Each structure stands twice: as structure tokens, then as C-alpha cells.
PDB file of C-alpha atoms in Angstrom:
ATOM      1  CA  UNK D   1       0.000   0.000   0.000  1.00  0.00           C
ATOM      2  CA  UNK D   2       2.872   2.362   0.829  1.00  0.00           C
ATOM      3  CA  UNK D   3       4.413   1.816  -2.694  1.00  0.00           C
ATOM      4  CA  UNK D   4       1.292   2.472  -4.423  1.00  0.00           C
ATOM      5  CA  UNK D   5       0.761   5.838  -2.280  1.00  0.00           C
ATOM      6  CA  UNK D   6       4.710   6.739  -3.391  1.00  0.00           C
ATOM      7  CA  UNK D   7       3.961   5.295  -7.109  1.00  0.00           C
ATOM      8  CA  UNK D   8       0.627   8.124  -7.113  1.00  0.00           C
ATOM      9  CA  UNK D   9       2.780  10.717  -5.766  1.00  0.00           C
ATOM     10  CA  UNK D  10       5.755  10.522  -8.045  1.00  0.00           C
ATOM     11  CA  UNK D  11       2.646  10.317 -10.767  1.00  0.00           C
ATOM     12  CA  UNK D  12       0.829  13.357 -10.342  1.00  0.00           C
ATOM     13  CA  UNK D  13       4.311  15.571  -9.889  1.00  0.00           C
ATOM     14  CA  UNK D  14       5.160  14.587 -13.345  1.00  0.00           C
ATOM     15  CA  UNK D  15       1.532  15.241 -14.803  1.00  0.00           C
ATOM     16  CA  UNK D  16       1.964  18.663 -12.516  1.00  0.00           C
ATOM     17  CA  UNK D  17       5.357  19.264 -14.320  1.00  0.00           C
ATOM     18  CA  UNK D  18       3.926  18.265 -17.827  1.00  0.00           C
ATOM     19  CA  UNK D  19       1.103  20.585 -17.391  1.00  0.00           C
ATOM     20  CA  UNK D  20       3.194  23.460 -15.970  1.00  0.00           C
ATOM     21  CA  UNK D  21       6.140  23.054 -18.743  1.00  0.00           C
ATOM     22  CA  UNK D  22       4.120  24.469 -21.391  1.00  0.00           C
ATOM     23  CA  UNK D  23       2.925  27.542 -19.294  1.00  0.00           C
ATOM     24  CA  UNK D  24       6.920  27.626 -18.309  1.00  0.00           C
ATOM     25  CA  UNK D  25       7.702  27.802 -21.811  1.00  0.00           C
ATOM     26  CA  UNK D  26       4.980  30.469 -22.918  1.00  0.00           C
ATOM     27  CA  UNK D  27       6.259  32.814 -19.925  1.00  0.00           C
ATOM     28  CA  UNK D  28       9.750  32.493 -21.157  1.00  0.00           C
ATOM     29  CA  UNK D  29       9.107  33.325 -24.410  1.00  0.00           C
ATOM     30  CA  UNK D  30       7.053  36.300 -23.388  1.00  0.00           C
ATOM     31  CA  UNK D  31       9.407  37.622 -21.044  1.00  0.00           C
ATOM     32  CA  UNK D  32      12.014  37.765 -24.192  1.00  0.00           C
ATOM     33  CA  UNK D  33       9.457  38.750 -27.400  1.00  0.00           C
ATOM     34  CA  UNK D  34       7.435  41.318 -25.098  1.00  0.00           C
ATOM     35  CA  UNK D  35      10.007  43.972 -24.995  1.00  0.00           C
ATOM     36  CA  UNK D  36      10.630  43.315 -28.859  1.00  0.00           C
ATOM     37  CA  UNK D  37       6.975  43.540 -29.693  1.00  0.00           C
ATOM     38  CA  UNK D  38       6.724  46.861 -27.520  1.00  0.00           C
ATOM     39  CA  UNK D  39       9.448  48.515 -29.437  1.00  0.00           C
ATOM     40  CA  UNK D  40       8.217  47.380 -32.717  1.00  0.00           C
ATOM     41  CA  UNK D  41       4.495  49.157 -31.912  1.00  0.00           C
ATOM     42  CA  UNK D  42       6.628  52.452 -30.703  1.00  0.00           C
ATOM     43  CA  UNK D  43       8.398  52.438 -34.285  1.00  0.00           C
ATOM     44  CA  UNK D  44       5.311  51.830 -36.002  1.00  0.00           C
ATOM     45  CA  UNK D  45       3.551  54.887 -33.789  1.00  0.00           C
ATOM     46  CA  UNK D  46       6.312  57.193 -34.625  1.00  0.00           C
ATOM     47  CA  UNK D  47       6.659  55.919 -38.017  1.00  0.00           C
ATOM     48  CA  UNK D  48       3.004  56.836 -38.784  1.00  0.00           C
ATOM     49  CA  UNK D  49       3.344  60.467 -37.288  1.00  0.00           C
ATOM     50  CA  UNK D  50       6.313  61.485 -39.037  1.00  0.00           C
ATOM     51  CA  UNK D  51       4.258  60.228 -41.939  1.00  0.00           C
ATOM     52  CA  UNK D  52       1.774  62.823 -41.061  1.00  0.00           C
ATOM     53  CA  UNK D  53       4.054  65.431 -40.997  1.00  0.00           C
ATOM     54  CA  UNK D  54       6.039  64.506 -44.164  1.00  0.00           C
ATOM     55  CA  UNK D  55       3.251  62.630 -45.828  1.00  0.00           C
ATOM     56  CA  UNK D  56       5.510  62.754 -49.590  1.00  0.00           C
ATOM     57  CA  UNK D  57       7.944  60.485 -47.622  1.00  0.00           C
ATOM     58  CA  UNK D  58       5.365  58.241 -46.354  1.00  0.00           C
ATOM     59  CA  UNK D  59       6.531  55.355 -48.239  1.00  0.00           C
ATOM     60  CA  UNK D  60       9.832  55.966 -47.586  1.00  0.00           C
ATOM     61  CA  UNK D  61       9.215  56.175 -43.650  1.00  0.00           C
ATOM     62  CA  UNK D  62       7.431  53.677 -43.986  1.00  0.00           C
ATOM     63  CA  UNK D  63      10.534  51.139 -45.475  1.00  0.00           C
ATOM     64  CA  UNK D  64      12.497  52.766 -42.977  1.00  0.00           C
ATOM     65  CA  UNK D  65      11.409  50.337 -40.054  1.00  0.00           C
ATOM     66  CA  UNK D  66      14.909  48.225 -40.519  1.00  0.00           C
ATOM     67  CA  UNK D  67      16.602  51.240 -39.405  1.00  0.00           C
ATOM     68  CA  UNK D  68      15.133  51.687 -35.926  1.00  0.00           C
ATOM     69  CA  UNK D  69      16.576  48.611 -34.082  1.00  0.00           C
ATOM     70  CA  UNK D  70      17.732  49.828 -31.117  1.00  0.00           C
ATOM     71  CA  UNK D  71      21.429  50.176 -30.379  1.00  0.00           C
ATOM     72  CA  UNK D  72      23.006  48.552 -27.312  1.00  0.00           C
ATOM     73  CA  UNK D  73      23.832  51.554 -25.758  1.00  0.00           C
ATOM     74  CA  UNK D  74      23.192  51.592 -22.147  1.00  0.00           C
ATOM     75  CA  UNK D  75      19.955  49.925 -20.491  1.00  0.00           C
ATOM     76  CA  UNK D  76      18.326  53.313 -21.095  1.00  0.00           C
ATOM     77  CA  UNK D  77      17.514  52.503 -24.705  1.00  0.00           C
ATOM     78  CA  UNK D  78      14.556  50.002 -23.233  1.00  0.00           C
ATOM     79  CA  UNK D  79      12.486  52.686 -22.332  1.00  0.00           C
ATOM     80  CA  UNK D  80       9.450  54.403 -24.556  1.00  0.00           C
ATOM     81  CA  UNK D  81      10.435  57.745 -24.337  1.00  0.00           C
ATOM     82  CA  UNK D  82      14.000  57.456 -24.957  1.00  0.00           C
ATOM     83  CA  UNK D  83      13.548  55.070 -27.455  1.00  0.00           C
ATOM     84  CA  UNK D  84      10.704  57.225 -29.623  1.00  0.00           C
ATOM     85  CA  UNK D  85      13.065  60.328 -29.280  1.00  0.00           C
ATOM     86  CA  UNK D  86      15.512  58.300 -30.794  1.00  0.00           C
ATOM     87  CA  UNK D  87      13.202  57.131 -33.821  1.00  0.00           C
ATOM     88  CA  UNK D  88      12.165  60.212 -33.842  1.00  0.00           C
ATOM     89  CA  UNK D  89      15.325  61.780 -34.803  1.00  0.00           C
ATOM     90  CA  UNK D  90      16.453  59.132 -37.570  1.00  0.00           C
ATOM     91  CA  UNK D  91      12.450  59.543 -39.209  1.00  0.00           C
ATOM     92  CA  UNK D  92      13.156  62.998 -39.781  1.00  0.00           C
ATOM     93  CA  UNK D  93      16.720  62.742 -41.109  1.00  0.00           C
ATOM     94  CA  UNK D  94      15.017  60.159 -43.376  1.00  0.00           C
ATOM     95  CA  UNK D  95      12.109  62.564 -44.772  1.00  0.00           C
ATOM     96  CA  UNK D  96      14.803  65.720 -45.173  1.00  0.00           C
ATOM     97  CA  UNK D  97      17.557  63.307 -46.598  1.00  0.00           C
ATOM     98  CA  UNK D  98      19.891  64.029 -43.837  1.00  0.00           C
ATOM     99  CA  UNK D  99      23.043  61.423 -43.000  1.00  0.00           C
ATOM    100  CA  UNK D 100      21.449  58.693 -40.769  1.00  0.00           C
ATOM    101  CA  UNK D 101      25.226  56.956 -40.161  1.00  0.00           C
ATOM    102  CA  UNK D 102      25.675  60.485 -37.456  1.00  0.00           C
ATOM    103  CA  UNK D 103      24.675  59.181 -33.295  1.00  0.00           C
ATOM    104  CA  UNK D 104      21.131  60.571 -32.293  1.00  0.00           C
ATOM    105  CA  UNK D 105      21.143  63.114 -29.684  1.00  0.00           C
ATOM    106  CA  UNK D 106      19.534  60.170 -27.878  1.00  0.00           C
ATOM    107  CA  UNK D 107      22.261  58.193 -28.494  1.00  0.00           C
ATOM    108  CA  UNK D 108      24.723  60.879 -27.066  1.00  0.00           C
ATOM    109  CA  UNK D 109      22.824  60.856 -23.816  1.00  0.00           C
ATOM    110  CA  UNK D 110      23.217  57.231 -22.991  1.00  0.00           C
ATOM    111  CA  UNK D 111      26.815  57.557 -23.910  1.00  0.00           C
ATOM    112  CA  UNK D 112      27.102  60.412 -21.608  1.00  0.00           C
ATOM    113  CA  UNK D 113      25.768  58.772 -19.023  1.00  0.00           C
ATOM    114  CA  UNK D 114      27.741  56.028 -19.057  1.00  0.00           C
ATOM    115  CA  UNK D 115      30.667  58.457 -18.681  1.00  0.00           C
ATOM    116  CA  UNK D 116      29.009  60.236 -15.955  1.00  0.00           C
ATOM    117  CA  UNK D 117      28.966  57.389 -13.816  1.00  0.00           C
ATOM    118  CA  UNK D 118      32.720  57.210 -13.878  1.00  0.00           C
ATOM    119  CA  UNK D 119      33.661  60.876 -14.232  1.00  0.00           C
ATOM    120  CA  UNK D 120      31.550  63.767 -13.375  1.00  0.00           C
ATOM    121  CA  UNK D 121      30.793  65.677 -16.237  1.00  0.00           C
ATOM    122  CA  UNK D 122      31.074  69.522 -15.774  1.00  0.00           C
ATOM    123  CA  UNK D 123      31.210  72.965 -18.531  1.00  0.00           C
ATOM    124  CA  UNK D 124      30.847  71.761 -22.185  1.00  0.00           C
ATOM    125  CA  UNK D 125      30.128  68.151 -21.458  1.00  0.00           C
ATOM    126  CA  UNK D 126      27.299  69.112 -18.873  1.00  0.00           C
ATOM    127  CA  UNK D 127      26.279  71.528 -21.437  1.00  0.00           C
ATOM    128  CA  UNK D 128      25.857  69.099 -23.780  1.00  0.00           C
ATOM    129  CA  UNK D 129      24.056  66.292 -22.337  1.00  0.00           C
ATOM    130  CA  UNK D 130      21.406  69.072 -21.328  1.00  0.00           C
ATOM    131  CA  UNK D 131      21.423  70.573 -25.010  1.00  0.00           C
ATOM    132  CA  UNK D 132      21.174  66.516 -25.746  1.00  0.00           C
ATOM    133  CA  UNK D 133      18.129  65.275 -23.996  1.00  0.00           C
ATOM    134  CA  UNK D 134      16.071  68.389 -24.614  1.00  0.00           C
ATOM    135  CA  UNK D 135      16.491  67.918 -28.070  1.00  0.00           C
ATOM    136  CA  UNK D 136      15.771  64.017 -27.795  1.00  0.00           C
ATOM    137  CA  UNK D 137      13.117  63.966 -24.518  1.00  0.00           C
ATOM    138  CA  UNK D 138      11.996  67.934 -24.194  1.00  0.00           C
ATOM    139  CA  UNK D 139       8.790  66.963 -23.035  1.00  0.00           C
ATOM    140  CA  UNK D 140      10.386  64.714 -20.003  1.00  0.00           C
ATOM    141  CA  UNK D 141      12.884  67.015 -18.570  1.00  0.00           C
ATOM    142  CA  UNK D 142      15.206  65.271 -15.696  1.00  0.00           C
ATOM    143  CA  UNK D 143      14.278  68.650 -13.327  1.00  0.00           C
ATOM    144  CA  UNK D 144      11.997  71.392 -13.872  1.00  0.00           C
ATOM    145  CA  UNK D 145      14.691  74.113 -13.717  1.00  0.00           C
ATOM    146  CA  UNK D 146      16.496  72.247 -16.892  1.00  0.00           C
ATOM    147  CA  UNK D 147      16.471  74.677 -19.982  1.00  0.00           C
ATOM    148  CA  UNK D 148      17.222  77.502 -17.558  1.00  0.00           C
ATOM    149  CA  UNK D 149      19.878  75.420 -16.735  1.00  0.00           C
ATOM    150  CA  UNK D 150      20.673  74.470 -20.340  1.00  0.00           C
ATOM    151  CA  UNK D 151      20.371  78.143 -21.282  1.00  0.00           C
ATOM    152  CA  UNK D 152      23.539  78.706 -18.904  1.00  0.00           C
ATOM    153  CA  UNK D 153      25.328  76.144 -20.382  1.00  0.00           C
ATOM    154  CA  UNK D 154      24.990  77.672 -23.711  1.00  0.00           C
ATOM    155  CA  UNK D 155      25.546  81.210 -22.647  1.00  0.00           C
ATOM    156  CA  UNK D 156      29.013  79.911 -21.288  1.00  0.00           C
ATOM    157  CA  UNK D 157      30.349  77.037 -23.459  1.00  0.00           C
ATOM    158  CA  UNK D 158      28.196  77.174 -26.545  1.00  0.00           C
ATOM    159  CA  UNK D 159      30.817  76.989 -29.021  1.00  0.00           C
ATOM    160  CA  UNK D 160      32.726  74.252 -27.172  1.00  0.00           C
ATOM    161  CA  UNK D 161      29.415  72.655 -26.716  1.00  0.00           C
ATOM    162  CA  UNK D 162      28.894  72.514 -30.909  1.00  0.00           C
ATOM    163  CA  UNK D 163      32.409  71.341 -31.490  1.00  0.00           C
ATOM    164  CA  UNK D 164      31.924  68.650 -28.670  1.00  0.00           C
ATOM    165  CA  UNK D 165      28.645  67.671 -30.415  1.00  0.00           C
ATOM    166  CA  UNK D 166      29.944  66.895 -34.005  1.00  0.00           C
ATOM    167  CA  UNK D 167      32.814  65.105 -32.899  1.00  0.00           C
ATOM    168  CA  UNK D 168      30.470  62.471 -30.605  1.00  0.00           C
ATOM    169  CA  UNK D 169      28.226  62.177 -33.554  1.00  0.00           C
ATOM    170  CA  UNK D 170      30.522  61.597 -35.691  1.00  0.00           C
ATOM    171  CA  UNK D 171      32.308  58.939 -33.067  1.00  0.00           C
ATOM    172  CA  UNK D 172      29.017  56.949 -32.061  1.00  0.00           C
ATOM    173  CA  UNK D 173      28.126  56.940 -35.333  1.00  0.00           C
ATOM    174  CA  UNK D 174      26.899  53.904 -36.877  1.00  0.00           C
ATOM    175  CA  UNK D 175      28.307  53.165 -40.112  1.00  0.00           C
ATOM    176  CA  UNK D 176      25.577  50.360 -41.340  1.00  0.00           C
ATOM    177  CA  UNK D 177      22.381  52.509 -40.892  1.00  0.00           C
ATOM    178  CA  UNK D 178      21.685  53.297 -44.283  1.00  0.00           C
ATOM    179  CA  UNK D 179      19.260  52.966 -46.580  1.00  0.00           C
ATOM    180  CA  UNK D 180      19.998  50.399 -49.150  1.00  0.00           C
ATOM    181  CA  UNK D 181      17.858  49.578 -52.222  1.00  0.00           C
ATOM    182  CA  UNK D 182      14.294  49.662 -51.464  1.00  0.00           C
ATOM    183  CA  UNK D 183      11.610  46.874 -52.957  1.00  0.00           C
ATOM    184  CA  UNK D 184       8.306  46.692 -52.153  1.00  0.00           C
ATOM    185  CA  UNK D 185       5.544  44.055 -52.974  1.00  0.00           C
ATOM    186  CA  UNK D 186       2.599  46.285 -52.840  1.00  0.00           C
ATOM    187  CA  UNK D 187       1.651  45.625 -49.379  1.00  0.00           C
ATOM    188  CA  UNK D 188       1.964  47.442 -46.337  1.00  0.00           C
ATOM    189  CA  UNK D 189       0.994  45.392 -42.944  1.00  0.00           C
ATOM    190  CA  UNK D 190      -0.442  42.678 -45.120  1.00  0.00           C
ATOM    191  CA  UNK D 191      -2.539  45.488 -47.028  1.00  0.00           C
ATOM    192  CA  UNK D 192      -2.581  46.362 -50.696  1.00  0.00           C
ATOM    193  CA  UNK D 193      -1.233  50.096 -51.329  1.00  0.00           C
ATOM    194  CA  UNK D 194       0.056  52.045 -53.780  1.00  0.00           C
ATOM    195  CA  UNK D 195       3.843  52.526 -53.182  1.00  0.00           C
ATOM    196  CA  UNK D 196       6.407  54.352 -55.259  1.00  0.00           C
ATOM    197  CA  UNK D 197       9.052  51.653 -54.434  1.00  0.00           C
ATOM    198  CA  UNK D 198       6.888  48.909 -56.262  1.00  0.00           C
ATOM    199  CA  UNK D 199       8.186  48.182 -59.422  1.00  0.00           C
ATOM    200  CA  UNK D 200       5.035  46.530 -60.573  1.00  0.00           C
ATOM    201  CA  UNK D 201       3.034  49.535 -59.420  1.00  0.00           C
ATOM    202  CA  UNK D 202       1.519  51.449 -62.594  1.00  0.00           C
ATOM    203  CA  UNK D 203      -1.004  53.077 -60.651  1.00  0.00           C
ATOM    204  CA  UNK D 204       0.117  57.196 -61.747  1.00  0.00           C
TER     205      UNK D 204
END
């Protein structure tokens, strides 16, 4: 009787395991696609605006969604607002047909930071991170006294501050993000459009 009560009991934790690997499995995969997903609907948002405002690029924008992985640069780059100030920079270098190789002012944040930790930052380099993430994130300033503060900055060191800016874009720039040749099949999110970039298009 004892080894059938042990026999039951070693039964129904395997069953229990079988039925909980499954949800186990469905968790982890979450847990790594969900952040993905997230930043894929945030490009998509902020690929449709910028098609608003530059609606003669929309097409273009619109083929631009290879272009807004994120960059490993910092953990900062995980959040929605630094992320969409990011996008937000590269979508309008893409409509005006600006260089999209050059580092975001978004970009130059996180690598500030990073440097901040180890070094405190003071005149031009200060200057900069505040001319930085109002530029990238003016609507979520770190304190409410910021563009006085940034004002300062620029009264003081605003030449140093523009030399210090081209040379970090030009050093966290990324040399791949370009635009290469664009095809299209005449769908955009699995709907039929009209789109300059399909060949077999001869709608005028």
C-alpha cells in the first residue's frame, strides 16, 4: 500500500510538471518577445506620425522600419520615451535626406551617461548632455529648472558645446544605418497600397 501511495505521488508531480512546462515555456518566451513587440508598436507609432508630418515620404518612412533597431547603448535605450526620441530623430533625417550613419542626440545621452557614472561631467560636457536630452526627450525634462539650466550652459560654453557635439556624432556613429535599395511588394501590414518603391506599381 505504501508503494502504491509513493507510485501516485511521483505520478501526479510529473503530470503537474507536464502541465506546468508548457505555461513555463509560454512565460519564457514572453518575457524575451514582449520587450521586442513593444518597441516594434513604438516604431510603427512614430513611423506613422512622421508620416503625417512629411506625408511625400510616407513610403519611404514607412521602409524605414529596418533602421530603428535599437542600439546597445546603455539599459536606457529600453524605455518608450528614450527610445521614440531616438526614432524620432532618424524619421526625420530620413524625410529631409539628412546622413542617418551620425549618433542621435539620444544616443549621445546614454553615452554620456555612461561616462558620468565614472567621471563627473562639468562645462561643455554638462552643457551638452542638457542641449542633448532636450532635443531628444523635451517633453520629459530630468528637473523642472532644466532649460534655464541648459540656457547657462549655452551662454558659457556654446561653441565648445557645438564642437563637442559633431565630434560624438561623428564617433558613435553607426556606419551600417543606411538605406539600401528599397523593394516593395505592394503591401503594407499585409494590405494592398500604392507605393512608389513597387516596381510593378503602374497606378500614376
Amino acid at each position: 500500500m505504501e508503494t502504491y501511495r509513493m507510485s501516485t505521488t511521483h505520478t501526479r508531480g510529473h503530470q503537474s510538471a507536464a502541465a506546468d512546462g508548457p505555461a513555463v515555456l509560454v512565460a519564457a518566451i514572453d518575457a524575451q518577445t514582449g520587450p521586442l513587440l513593444a518597441v516594434m508598436d513604438w516604431a510603427d507609432d512614430e513611423i506613422t506620425e512622421a508620416s503625417r508630418r512629411h506625408p511625400a515620404q510616407a513610403d519611404l518612412l514607412f521602409h524605414a522600419f529596418s533602421l530603428l533597431l535599437p542600439r546597445q547603448i546603455g539599459a536606457g535605450m529600453g524605455t518608450e520615451f528614450v527610445y521614440r526620441g531616438h526614432v524620432r530623430e532618424l524619421l526625420q533625417r530620413v524625410a529631409v535626406g539628412e546622413d542617418l550613419r551620425l549618433a542621435t542626440a539620444t544616443e549621445i545621452c546614454l553615452t554620456l551617461a555612461q561616462v558620468s557614472a565614472v567621471t563627473p561631467m562639468h562645462g561643455a560636457g554638462a552643457g551638452l548632455y542638457f542641449r542633448m536630452w532636450l532635443a531628444a526627450f523635451g517633453d520629459h525634462p530630468v528637473r523642472a529648472d532644466q532649460p534655464g539650466n541648459e540656457r547657462h550652459y549655452e551662454h558659457l560654453y556654446g561653441a565648445q558645446i557645438d564642437e563637442l557635439e559633431a565630434e560624438l556624432r561623428r564617433k558613435i556613429a553607426d556606419p551600417d544605418r543606411q538605406l539600401g535599395h528599397i523593394a516593395c511588394d505592394g503591401c503594407h501590414h499585409g494590405r494592398p497600397v500604392s507605393c512608389r518603391f513597387n516596381a510593378a506599381d503602374t497606378t500614376p
